[in-house]
Coordinates of C-alpha atoms in Angstrom, one line a residue:
M263 CA 27.8 -32.3 32.5
A264 CA 29.6 -35.6 32.8
R265 CA 30.4 -37.4 29.6
S266 CA 28.9 -40.8 28.9
R267 CA 31.2 -43.8 29.6
L268 CA 31.4 -47.2 28.1
S269 CA 30.4 -50.1 30.4
P270 CA 32.9 -52.8 31.1
S271 CA 31.0 -55.2 28.9
Q272 CA 31.0 -52.7 26.0
M273 CA 34.7 -52.2 26.4
V274 CA 35.2 -56.0 26.2
G275 CA 33.1 -56.1 23.1
I276 CA 35.2 -53.4 21.4
F277 CA 38.4 -55.2 22.4
V278 CA 37.3 -58.5 21.0
L279 CA 36.2 -56.9 17.8
A280 CA 39.5 -55.2 17.5
V281 CA 41.3 -58.6 18.0
I282 CA 39.2 -60.2 15.4
F283 CA 39.1 -57.6 12.7
I284 CA 42.2 -55.3 12.9
P285 CA 44.6 -58.1 11.8
F286 CA 42.5 -58.6 8.7
I287 CA 43.0 -55.0 7.6
T288 CA 46.2 -56.0 5.8
I289 CA 45.3 -59.6 4.9
L290 CA 42.0 -58.5 3.3
S291 CA 43.9 -55.9 1.1
E292 CA 44.8 -58.6 -1.5
P293 CA 42.3 -60.6 -3.4
G294 CA 42.3 -64.3 -2.8
V295 CA 44.4 -64.2 0.4
V296 CA 41.5 -64.7 2.8
K297 CA 40.1 -67.6 0.7
K298 CA 43.4 -69.4 0.7
L299 CA 43.9 -68.8 4.4
Y300 CA 40.4 -70.3 5.0
V301 CA 41.6 -73.4 3.1
I302 CA 44.8 -73.7 5.2
V303 CA 43.2 -73.1 8.6
S304 CA 40.2 -75.4 7.9
H305 CA 42.6 -78.2 7.0
N306 CA 44.4 -77.8 10.3
V307 CA 43.2 -80.2 13.0
A308 CA 44.3 -78.0 15.8
F309 CA 41.9 -75.3 14.6
W310 CA 38.9 -77.6 15.0
I311 CA 40.1 -78.8 18.4
V312 CA 40.4 -75.2 19.7
A313 CA 37.1 -74.2 18.1
F314 CA 35.4 -77.2 19.9
L315 CA 36.9 -76.1 23.2
S316 CA 35.4 -72.6 22.7
I317 CA 32.0 -74.2 22.2
V318 CA 32.4 -76.4 25.3
F319 CA 33.4 -73.4 27.3
G320 CA 30.1 -71.7 26.2
F321 CA 28.2 -74.7 27.6
Y322 CA 30.2 -74.5 30.8
R323 CA 29.4 -70.8 31.3
K324 CA 25.7 -71.5 30.7
Y325 CA 25.8 -74.4 33.3
T326 CA 27.6 -72.3 35.9
N327 CA 25.6 -69.1 35.3
P328 CA 22.1 -70.3 34.3
E329 CA 20.3 -67.0 35.2
K330 CA 22.7 -64.4 33.9
Y331 CA 23.9 -66.3 30.8
T332 CA 20.9 -66.9 28.6
W333 CA 20.5 -69.2 25.6
L334 CA 20.0 -66.1 23.5
E335 CA 23.6 -65.1 24.3
F336 CA 25.0 -68.6 23.6
P337 CA 25.3 -68.1 19.8
F338 CA 27.2 -64.9 20.3
Q339 CA 29.7 -66.8 22.5
V340 CA 30.1 -69.6 20.0
L341 CA 30.4 -67.2 16.9
A342 CA 32.9 -64.9 18.7
G343 CA 35.0 -67.9 19.9
I344 CA 35.2 -69.5 16.4
A345 CA 35.8 -66.2 14.7
T346 CA 38.6 -65.4 17.2
V347 CA 40.2 -68.8 16.8
Y348 CA 40.0 -68.5 13.0
T349 CA 41.5 -65.0 12.9
I350 CA 44.3 -65.8 15.2
Y351 CA 45.2 -68.9 13.3
S352 CA 45.1 -67.0 10.0
V353 CA 47.4 -64.4 11.3
F354 CA 49.9 -67.0 12.6
F355 CA 49.8 -69.0 9.4
F356 CA 50.3 -65.9 7.3
T357 CA 53.2 -64.7 9.4
T358 CA 55.0 -67.8 10.7
S359 CA 54.5 -70.6 8.2
N360 CA 56.4 -69.0 5.3
I361 CA 53.3 -69.0 3.1
A362 CA 53.3 -65.2 2.6
D363 CA 54.9 -64.3 -0.8
V364 CA 55.0 -61.3 -3.2
E365 CA 54.2 -61.3 -6.9
V366 CA 54.4 -58.5 -9.4
W367 CA 51.3 -57.3 -11.4
N368 CA 52.1 -55.4 -14.6
S369 CA 50.0 -52.7 -16.2
Y370 CA 50.3 -49.0 -16.9
T371 CA 49.0 -45.7 -15.3
K372 CA 45.8 -44.5 -16.8
K373 CA 44.8 -41.7 -14.3
A374 CA 46.1 -39.7 -11.4
E375 CA 44.0 -37.8 -8.8
Y376 CA 44.5 -35.2 -6.2
Y377 CA 41.9 -34.4 -3.5
E378 CA 42.3 -31.1 -1.7
K379 CA 42.2 -30.8 2.1
W380 CA 38.9 -29.7 3.7
T381 CA 37.3 -29.3 7.1
E382 CA 34.0 -30.8 8.2
E383 CA 31.7 -29.8 11.0
V384 CA 30.2 -32.8 12.8
T385 CA 27.2 -32.6 15.1
Y386 CA 26.9 -35.2 17.9
Q387 CA 25.1 -36.0 21.1
D388 CA 27.0 -35.8 24.4
C389 CA 25.1 -37.8 27.1
D390 CA 25.6 -38.2 30.8
S391 CA 25.0 -41.3 32.9
E392 CA 21.4 -40.3 33.5
G393 CA 20.6 -40.1 29.8
H394 CA 20.5 -36.3 29.5
C395 CA 22.0 -35.3 26.2
T396 CA 23.4 -32.1 24.8
T397 CA 24.0 -31.3 21.1
K398 CA 27.6 -30.4 20.4
T399 CA 29.8 -29.8 17.3
R400 CA 33.4 -30.5 16.5
T401 CA 35.5 -30.1 13.4
V402 CA 37.1 -32.9 11.5
Y403 CA 40.1 -32.2 9.2
H404 CA 40.4 -34.2 6.0
P405 CA 44.0 -34.1 4.8
P406 CA 45.0 -34.0 1.1
E407 CA 45.2 -37.3 -0.8
W408 CA 47.0 -38.3 -4.0
Y409 CA 46.5 -41.5 -6.0
F410 CA 47.2 -43.1 -9.4
Y411 CA 45.2 -45.8 -11.0
T412 CA 46.4 -48.6 -13.3
Q413 CA 44.6 -50.2 -16.2
T414 CA 44.1 -53.3 -14.1
G415 CA 42.2 -51.4 -11.4
E416 CA 45.0 -50.9 -8.9
K417 CA 44.6 -47.7 -6.7
I418 CA 48.0 -46.6 -5.4
S419 CA 48.4 -43.9 -2.7
V420 CA 51.3 -41.5 -3.5
N421 CA 52.6 -38.1 -2.6
R422 CA 52.3 -34.7 -4.2
N423 CA 55.5 -34.9 -6.1
I424 CA 54.5 -38.1 -7.8
Y425 CA 51.1 -36.7 -8.7
R426 CA 52.8 -33.6 -10.2
S427 CA 55.1 -35.9 -12.3
Y428 CA 52.0 -37.4 -13.9
V429 CA 50.5 -33.9 -14.4
N430 CA 53.6 -32.7 -16.1
Y431 CA 53.8 -35.8 -18.3
F432 CA 50.1 -36.2 -19.3
A433 CA 49.7 -32.4 -19.6
N434 CA 45.9 -32.3 -19.3
E435 CA 45.1 -31.6 -15.6
K436 CA 41.4 -30.8 -15.0
K437 CA 39.4 -29.8 -11.9
K438 CA 36.2 -31.3 -10.6
N439 CA 34.1 -29.5 -8.0
L440 CA 33.1 -31.7 -5.1
F441 CA 30.3 -30.9 -2.7
H442 CA 30.8 -32.2 0.8
A443 CA 28.0 -32.3 3.4
N444 CA 28.9 -30.1 6.5
Q445 CA 32.0 -28.6 4.9
V446 CA 33.0 -25.4 6.7
S447 CA 36.2 -24.6 5.0
I448 CA 36.1 -22.3 1.9
G449 CA 37.8 -22.7 -1.4
D450 CA 39.0 -26.2 -1.0
G451 CA 37.9 -29.8 -1.0
D452 CA 37.8 -30.2 -4.8
M453 CA 39.4 -32.9 -6.9
F454 CA 42.0 -32.5 -9.7
Y455 CA 42.9 -35.2 -12.1
T456 CA 45.0 -36.0 -15.2
V457 CA 44.5 -38.9 -17.6
F458 CA 46.8 -40.8 -20.0
N459 CA 46.0 -39.7 -23.6
K460 CA 49.2 -40.5 -25.4
Q461 CA 50.3 -43.3 -27.8
Y462 CA 51.0 -46.9 -26.9
K463 CA 54.8 -46.4 -26.8
D464 CA 54.4 -43.5 -24.3
R465 CA 52.7 -45.5 -21.6
V466 CA 54.1 -45.3 -18.0
A467 CA 54.5 -49.1 -17.4
T468 CA 53.8 -50.2 -13.8
A469 CA 55.1 -53.2 -11.9
I470 CA 53.4 -53.3 -8.5
E471 CA 54.0 -55.9 -5.8
H472 CA 51.1 -57.8 -4.3
D473 CA 51.0 -60.2 -1.4
Y474 CA 49.7 -63.7 -2.0
V475 CA 49.5 -67.1 -0.3
N476 CA 52.1 -69.5 -1.7
Y477 CA 51.2 -73.1 -0.8
L478 CA 54.5 -74.4 -2.2
K479 CA 56.7 -72.1 -0.2
G480 CA 55.1 -73.0 3.0
T481 CA 55.1 -76.8 2.8
E482 CA 56.9 -78.6 5.6
T483 CA 58.2 -81.1 3.0
L484 CA 60.0 -78.3 1.2
H485 CA 61.5 -77.1 4.5
K486 CA 62.9 -80.5 5.2
R487 CA 64.3 -81.1 1.7
T488 CA 68.0 -81.8 1.8
G489 CA 68.8 -79.4 -1.0
G490 CA 72.4 -78.9 -1.9
N491 CA 71.7 -77.8 -5.5
T492 CA 73.1 -74.3 -4.8
L493 CA 76.5 -75.6 -3.8
G494 CA 79.2 -74.2 -6.1
F495 CA 76.8 -71.6 -7.6
E496 CA 76.7 -69.2 -4.7
D497 CA 78.5 -66.3 -6.6
L498 CA 76.1 -66.7 -9.6
L499 CA 72.8 -66.7 -7.6
M500 CA 71.1 -63.3 -7.4
K501 CA 68.3 -62.2 -5.2
Y502 CA 64.8 -62.1 -6.6
P503 CA 64.3 -58.6 -8.0
R504 CA 62.0 -56.2 -6.1
T505 CA 60.3 -53.1 -7.4
Y506 CA 61.8 -49.7 -6.7
K507 CA 60.8 -46.0 -6.8
S508 CA 60.9 -43.6 -9.7
I509 CA 59.4 -40.2 -10.2
Y510 CA 56.1 -42.0 -11.0
G511 CA 56.0 -44.1 -7.8
K512 CA 57.3 -47.5 -6.8
I513 CA 56.6 -49.1 -10.2
N514 CA 60.0 -50.0 -11.6
L515 CA 61.4 -53.5 -11.9
D516 CA 64.7 -54.7 -13.4
R517 CA 63.6 -57.5 -15.7
V518 CA 67.1 -58.4 -17.0
L519 CA 69.5 -59.9 -14.4
V520 CA 73.1 -60.4 -15.2
S521 CA 75.2 -62.6 -13.0
K522 CA 78.7 -61.9 -11.6
G523 CA 81.5 -62.1 -14.1
L524 CA 79.4 -61.7 -17.2
S525 CA 79.8 -58.6 -19.4
V526 CA 76.6 -57.5 -21.2
P527 CA 76.2 -54.2 -23.0
N528 CA 74.0 -51.8 -21.0
K529 CA 72.2 -50.9 -24.3
W530 CA 71.0 -54.5 -24.7
V531 CA 69.9 -54.7 -21.1
N532 CA 68.0 -51.4 -21.3
E533 CA 66.4 -52.2 -24.6
V534 CA 65.1 -55.6 -23.4
D535 CA 64.0 -54.2 -20.1
K536 CA 62.0 -51.3 -21.7
S537 CA 60.5 -53.5 -24.4
L538 CA 59.3 -56.1 -21.9
D539 CA 57.8 -53.3 -19.7
L540 CA 55.9 -52.0 -22.6
V541 CA 54.6 -55.3 -23.8
L542 CA 53.5 -56.2 -20.3
T543 CA 51.3 -53.2 -20.1
D544 CA 48.8 -55.3 -22.0
L545 CA 50.1 -58.9 -21.7
G546 CA 50.5 -58.6 -17.9
E547 CA 46.8 -58.5 -17.4
K548 CA 45.8 -60.7 -20.4
K549 CA 48.0 -63.6 -19.5
Q550 CA 48.6 -62.8 -15.8
V551 CA 52.3 -63.0 -16.4
N552 CA 55.5 -61.4 -15.2
I553 CA 58.6 -61.9 -17.4
L554 CA 62.2 -62.0 -16.1
V555 CA 65.4 -62.7 -18.1
Y556 CA 68.4 -64.2 -16.1
L557 CA 71.8 -64.3 -17.8
V558 CA 74.2 -66.6 -16.0
N559 CA 78.0 -66.9 -16.5
T560 CA 78.2 -70.7 -16.7
N561 CA 78.1 -73.6 -19.1
D562 CA 76.7 -75.9 -16.4
Q563 CA 73.0 -76.4 -17.0
S564 CA 72.5 -77.8 -13.5
F565 CA 72.4 -74.1 -12.5
T566 CA 68.7 -74.4 -13.3
Q567 CA 68.1 -76.6 -10.2
A568 CA 70.2 -74.2 -8.2
L569 CA 67.9 -71.3 -9.2
E570 CA 64.8 -73.3 -8.6
E571 CA 65.9 -74.1 -5.1
S572 CA 67.0 -70.5 -4.4
W573 CA 63.9 -68.9 -5.8
I574 CA 61.5 -71.8 -4.9
N575 CA 60.6 -72.0 -8.6
G576 CA 59.9 -68.2 -8.7
K577 CA 56.5 -66.6 -8.2
K578 CA 53.2 -68.0 -9.4
N579 CA 52.9 -65.7 -12.4
D580 CA 56.6 -65.7 -13.4
V581 CA 58.1 -66.8 -16.8
I582 CA 61.8 -66.8 -16.1
V583 CA 64.0 -67.2 -19.2
L584 CA 67.3 -68.5 -17.9
I585 CA 70.2 -68.3 -20.3
G586 CA 73.7 -69.7 -19.8
T587 CA 76.4 -67.8 -21.6
T588 CA 80.0 -67.4 -20.8
S589 CA 80.6 -65.0 -23.7
F590 CA 77.7 -62.7 -24.5
P591 CA 75.9 -62.8 -27.0
D592 CA 76.6 -66.5 -27.4
I593 CA 74.0 -68.9 -26.1
S594 CA 75.3 -72.1 -24.3
W595 CA 72.0 -73.3 -23.0
V596 CA 68.4 -72.2 -22.1
S597 CA 65.9 -73.2 -19.5
V598 CA 62.4 -71.8 -18.8
L599 CA 60.9 -71.7 -15.3
A600 CA 57.2 -71.2 -15.0
W601 CA 54.3 -72.4 -12.9
T602 CA 52.3 -74.0 -15.8
E603 CA 50.9 -77.4 -16.6
N604 CA 51.6 -76.7 -20.3
E605 CA 55.1 -78.2 -20.5
E606 CA 55.0 -77.7 -24.3
F607 CA 55.2 -74.0 -23.7
K608 CA 58.5 -74.2 -21.8
I609 CA 60.0 -76.7 -24.3
V610 CA 59.0 -74.7 -27.4
L611 CA 60.1 -71.3 -26.0
R612 CA 63.5 -72.9 -25.0
D613 CA 64.0 -74.3 -28.5
N614 CA 63.0 -71.0 -30.1
I615 CA 65.6 -69.1 -28.1
V616 CA 68.3 -71.6 -28.8
D617 CA 67.5 -71.3 -32.5
L618 CA 68.4 -67.6 -32.4
E619 CA 72.0 -68.8 -32.1
D620 CA 72.9 -65.6 -30.3
L621 CA 71.4 -62.6 -28.4
S622 CA 72.8 -59.8 -30.4
D623 CA 69.4 -58.6 -31.7
S624 CA 67.5 -57.5 -28.6
N625 CA 64.3 -56.9 -30.5
K626 CA 64.3 -60.4 -32.0
F627 CA 64.9 -61.9 -28.6
V628 CA 62.0 -60.0 -27.0
E629 CA 59.8 -60.9 -30.0
T630 CA 60.6 -64.6 -29.6
V631 CA 59.8 -64.6 -25.9
V632 CA 56.6 -62.6 -26.2
S633 CA 55.2 -64.3 -29.2
Q634 CA 55.3 -67.7 -27.6
I635 CA 53.8 -66.4 -24.3
S636 CA 51.0 -64.7 -26.2
L637 CA 49.7 -67.8 -28.0
P638 CA 46.6 -69.6 -26.7
G639 CA 47.3 -72.5 -24.4
E640 CA 46.2 -75.1 -26.9
K641 CA 48.8 -73.7 -29.4
G642 CA 51.7 -73.9 -26.9
G643 CA 51.2 -70.5 -25.2
Y644 CA 51.6 -69.6 -21.6
V645 CA 48.8 -70.6 -19.2
R646 CA 49.4 -69.8 -15.5
M647 CA 48.8 -72.6 -13.1
P648 CA 46.2 -71.5 -10.4
M649 CA 47.2 -72.0 -6.8
S650 CA 44.2 -74.3 -6.3
K651 CA 46.1 -76.9 -8.3
L652 CA 48.6 -77.1 -5.4
Q653 CA 45.9 -77.3 -2.7
Y654 CA 47.0 -80.9 -2.0
L655 CA 50.0 -79.4 -0.2
V656 CA 47.9 -77.6 2.4
S657 CA 47.9 -80.4 4.9
D658 CA 51.7 -80.2 4.9
I659 CA 51.7 -76.5 6.0
T660 CA 52.2 -76.1 9.8
I661 CA 52.9 -73.4 12.3
P662 CA 55.4 -73.6 15.2
W663 CA 54.4 -75.5 18.4
W664 CA 54.6 -72.3 20.4
A665 CA 52.1 -70.6 18.0
N666 CA 49.6 -73.4 18.6
I667 CA 50.0 -73.0 22.4
L668 CA 49.6 -69.2 22.1
V669 CA 46.4 -69.6 20.0
V670 CA 44.9 -71.8 22.7
V671 CA 45.8 -69.3 25.4
L672 CA 44.5 -66.3 23.5
S673 CA 41.3 -68.0 22.3
M674 CA 40.5 -69.2 25.8
F675 CA 41.2 -65.8 27.3
L676 CA 39.0 -64.1 24.8
S677 CA 36.3 -66.7 25.2
W678 CA 36.3 -65.9 29.0
L679 CA 36.2 -62.2 28.3
V680 CA 33.2 -62.6 25.9
S681 CA 31.3 -64.8 28.4
W682 CA 32.1 -62.3 31.2
A683 CA 30.7 -59.5 29.1
L684 CA 27.6 -61.4 28.3
I685 CA 27.0 -62.4 31.9
N686 CA 27.3 -58.8 33.1
N687 CA 25.4 -57.0 30.3
E688 CA 21.9 -55.7 30.1
I689 CA 20.5 -58.2 27.7
Q690 CA 18.0 -59.6 30.3
N691 CA 16.6 -56.1 30.9
W692 CA 16.5 -55.4 27.2
R693 CA 14.6 -58.6 26.6
K694 CA 12.0 -57.7 29.3
R695 CA 11.5 -54.3 27.8
W696 CA 11.2 -55.7 24.3
L697 CA 8.6 -58.3 25.4
S698 CA 6.7 -55.6 27.3
G699 CA 6.6 -53.5 24.2
L700 CA 5.1 -56.4 22.2
L701 CA 2.4 -57.0 24.9
E702 CA 1.4 -53.4 24.7
L703 CA 0.7 -53.5 21.0

């Protein structure tokens, strides 16, 4: 018996849906990204021009094919055209306009899970071109899965070794029997899990990277800025730190950065790094903050502007404590970089660190930084500036000219495909059958 086949119009529909939705699989994975992309795209004049052209094309197809292209189909043409234009522009803005950025969320692991592999038997109908159907079955294999969850609700996919590391550390693995419909494999398909039940000091701190839309980074004005603040400081500028793997997953971040030519005891660096990790297991979520300490081997305070230019003021949730010192633990100068409208916070934190006179006591240094950040905003504490405060920069975000041309070509091609599918579909016959059914009632 011949297998049923998709009609050309159905294949076009699947293709267009893939073009519209597949690029969003990654973009939708981070909260707030789609909302900010909507703001950027909707402020772009070219988007409205191309969207208008898609609507005009719909009228053109109706005018040239009045019998086969019905008014009932026209809304589908318009919606598909606008959705396609919006999606393509969103992808191009996210990938070519330099707005894509990465920030670090801080928390701790509260649970790890392991789902066993299992096999499912699925029943389906296999129909030929004449509508004759046969019931058939096939098996679907579900592979094993491992995850860990943070206190902030992040669900991170990992491998078996990482899951076993949590089992060995938490030492309380339990089993939960799961019942799957249509399961045909025996003795598997269950879930195993382990939960954190230790003391505060024993938490597994997590620093996990998340994509976000950075209006400031993508502005054309910033790209055209003359700059020059980094000249003379090239050897002292370090790359922004990224997370890296441990036995518990890609959750580690070096929070203390030491510039070239500066000697700082490893014990001090490790103590500050570990203390900040632990504090941020709570403070990271409460204040939406990520803390970095940058020790630079210079007495020239203008290095602050060099780092601002190199790191584009850091990430939206950063508090960067920048300390100039040519002979550790002495303090030459201090600057605080943070996206906040509370300038008092940066001034007071800077002064409090200067008042320490030196950095010999790592615990006192960490306490000074954390205590100021933890205060309420009205008392000089840290308050993160929401990205919406920088929305005035959106009109200055552009994509390359070739991307605009490509959007027009792709959107017009997809509009033609949609209209072709609508003209050659069975909607007229379906409408007649539907009306006949109503008349028989």
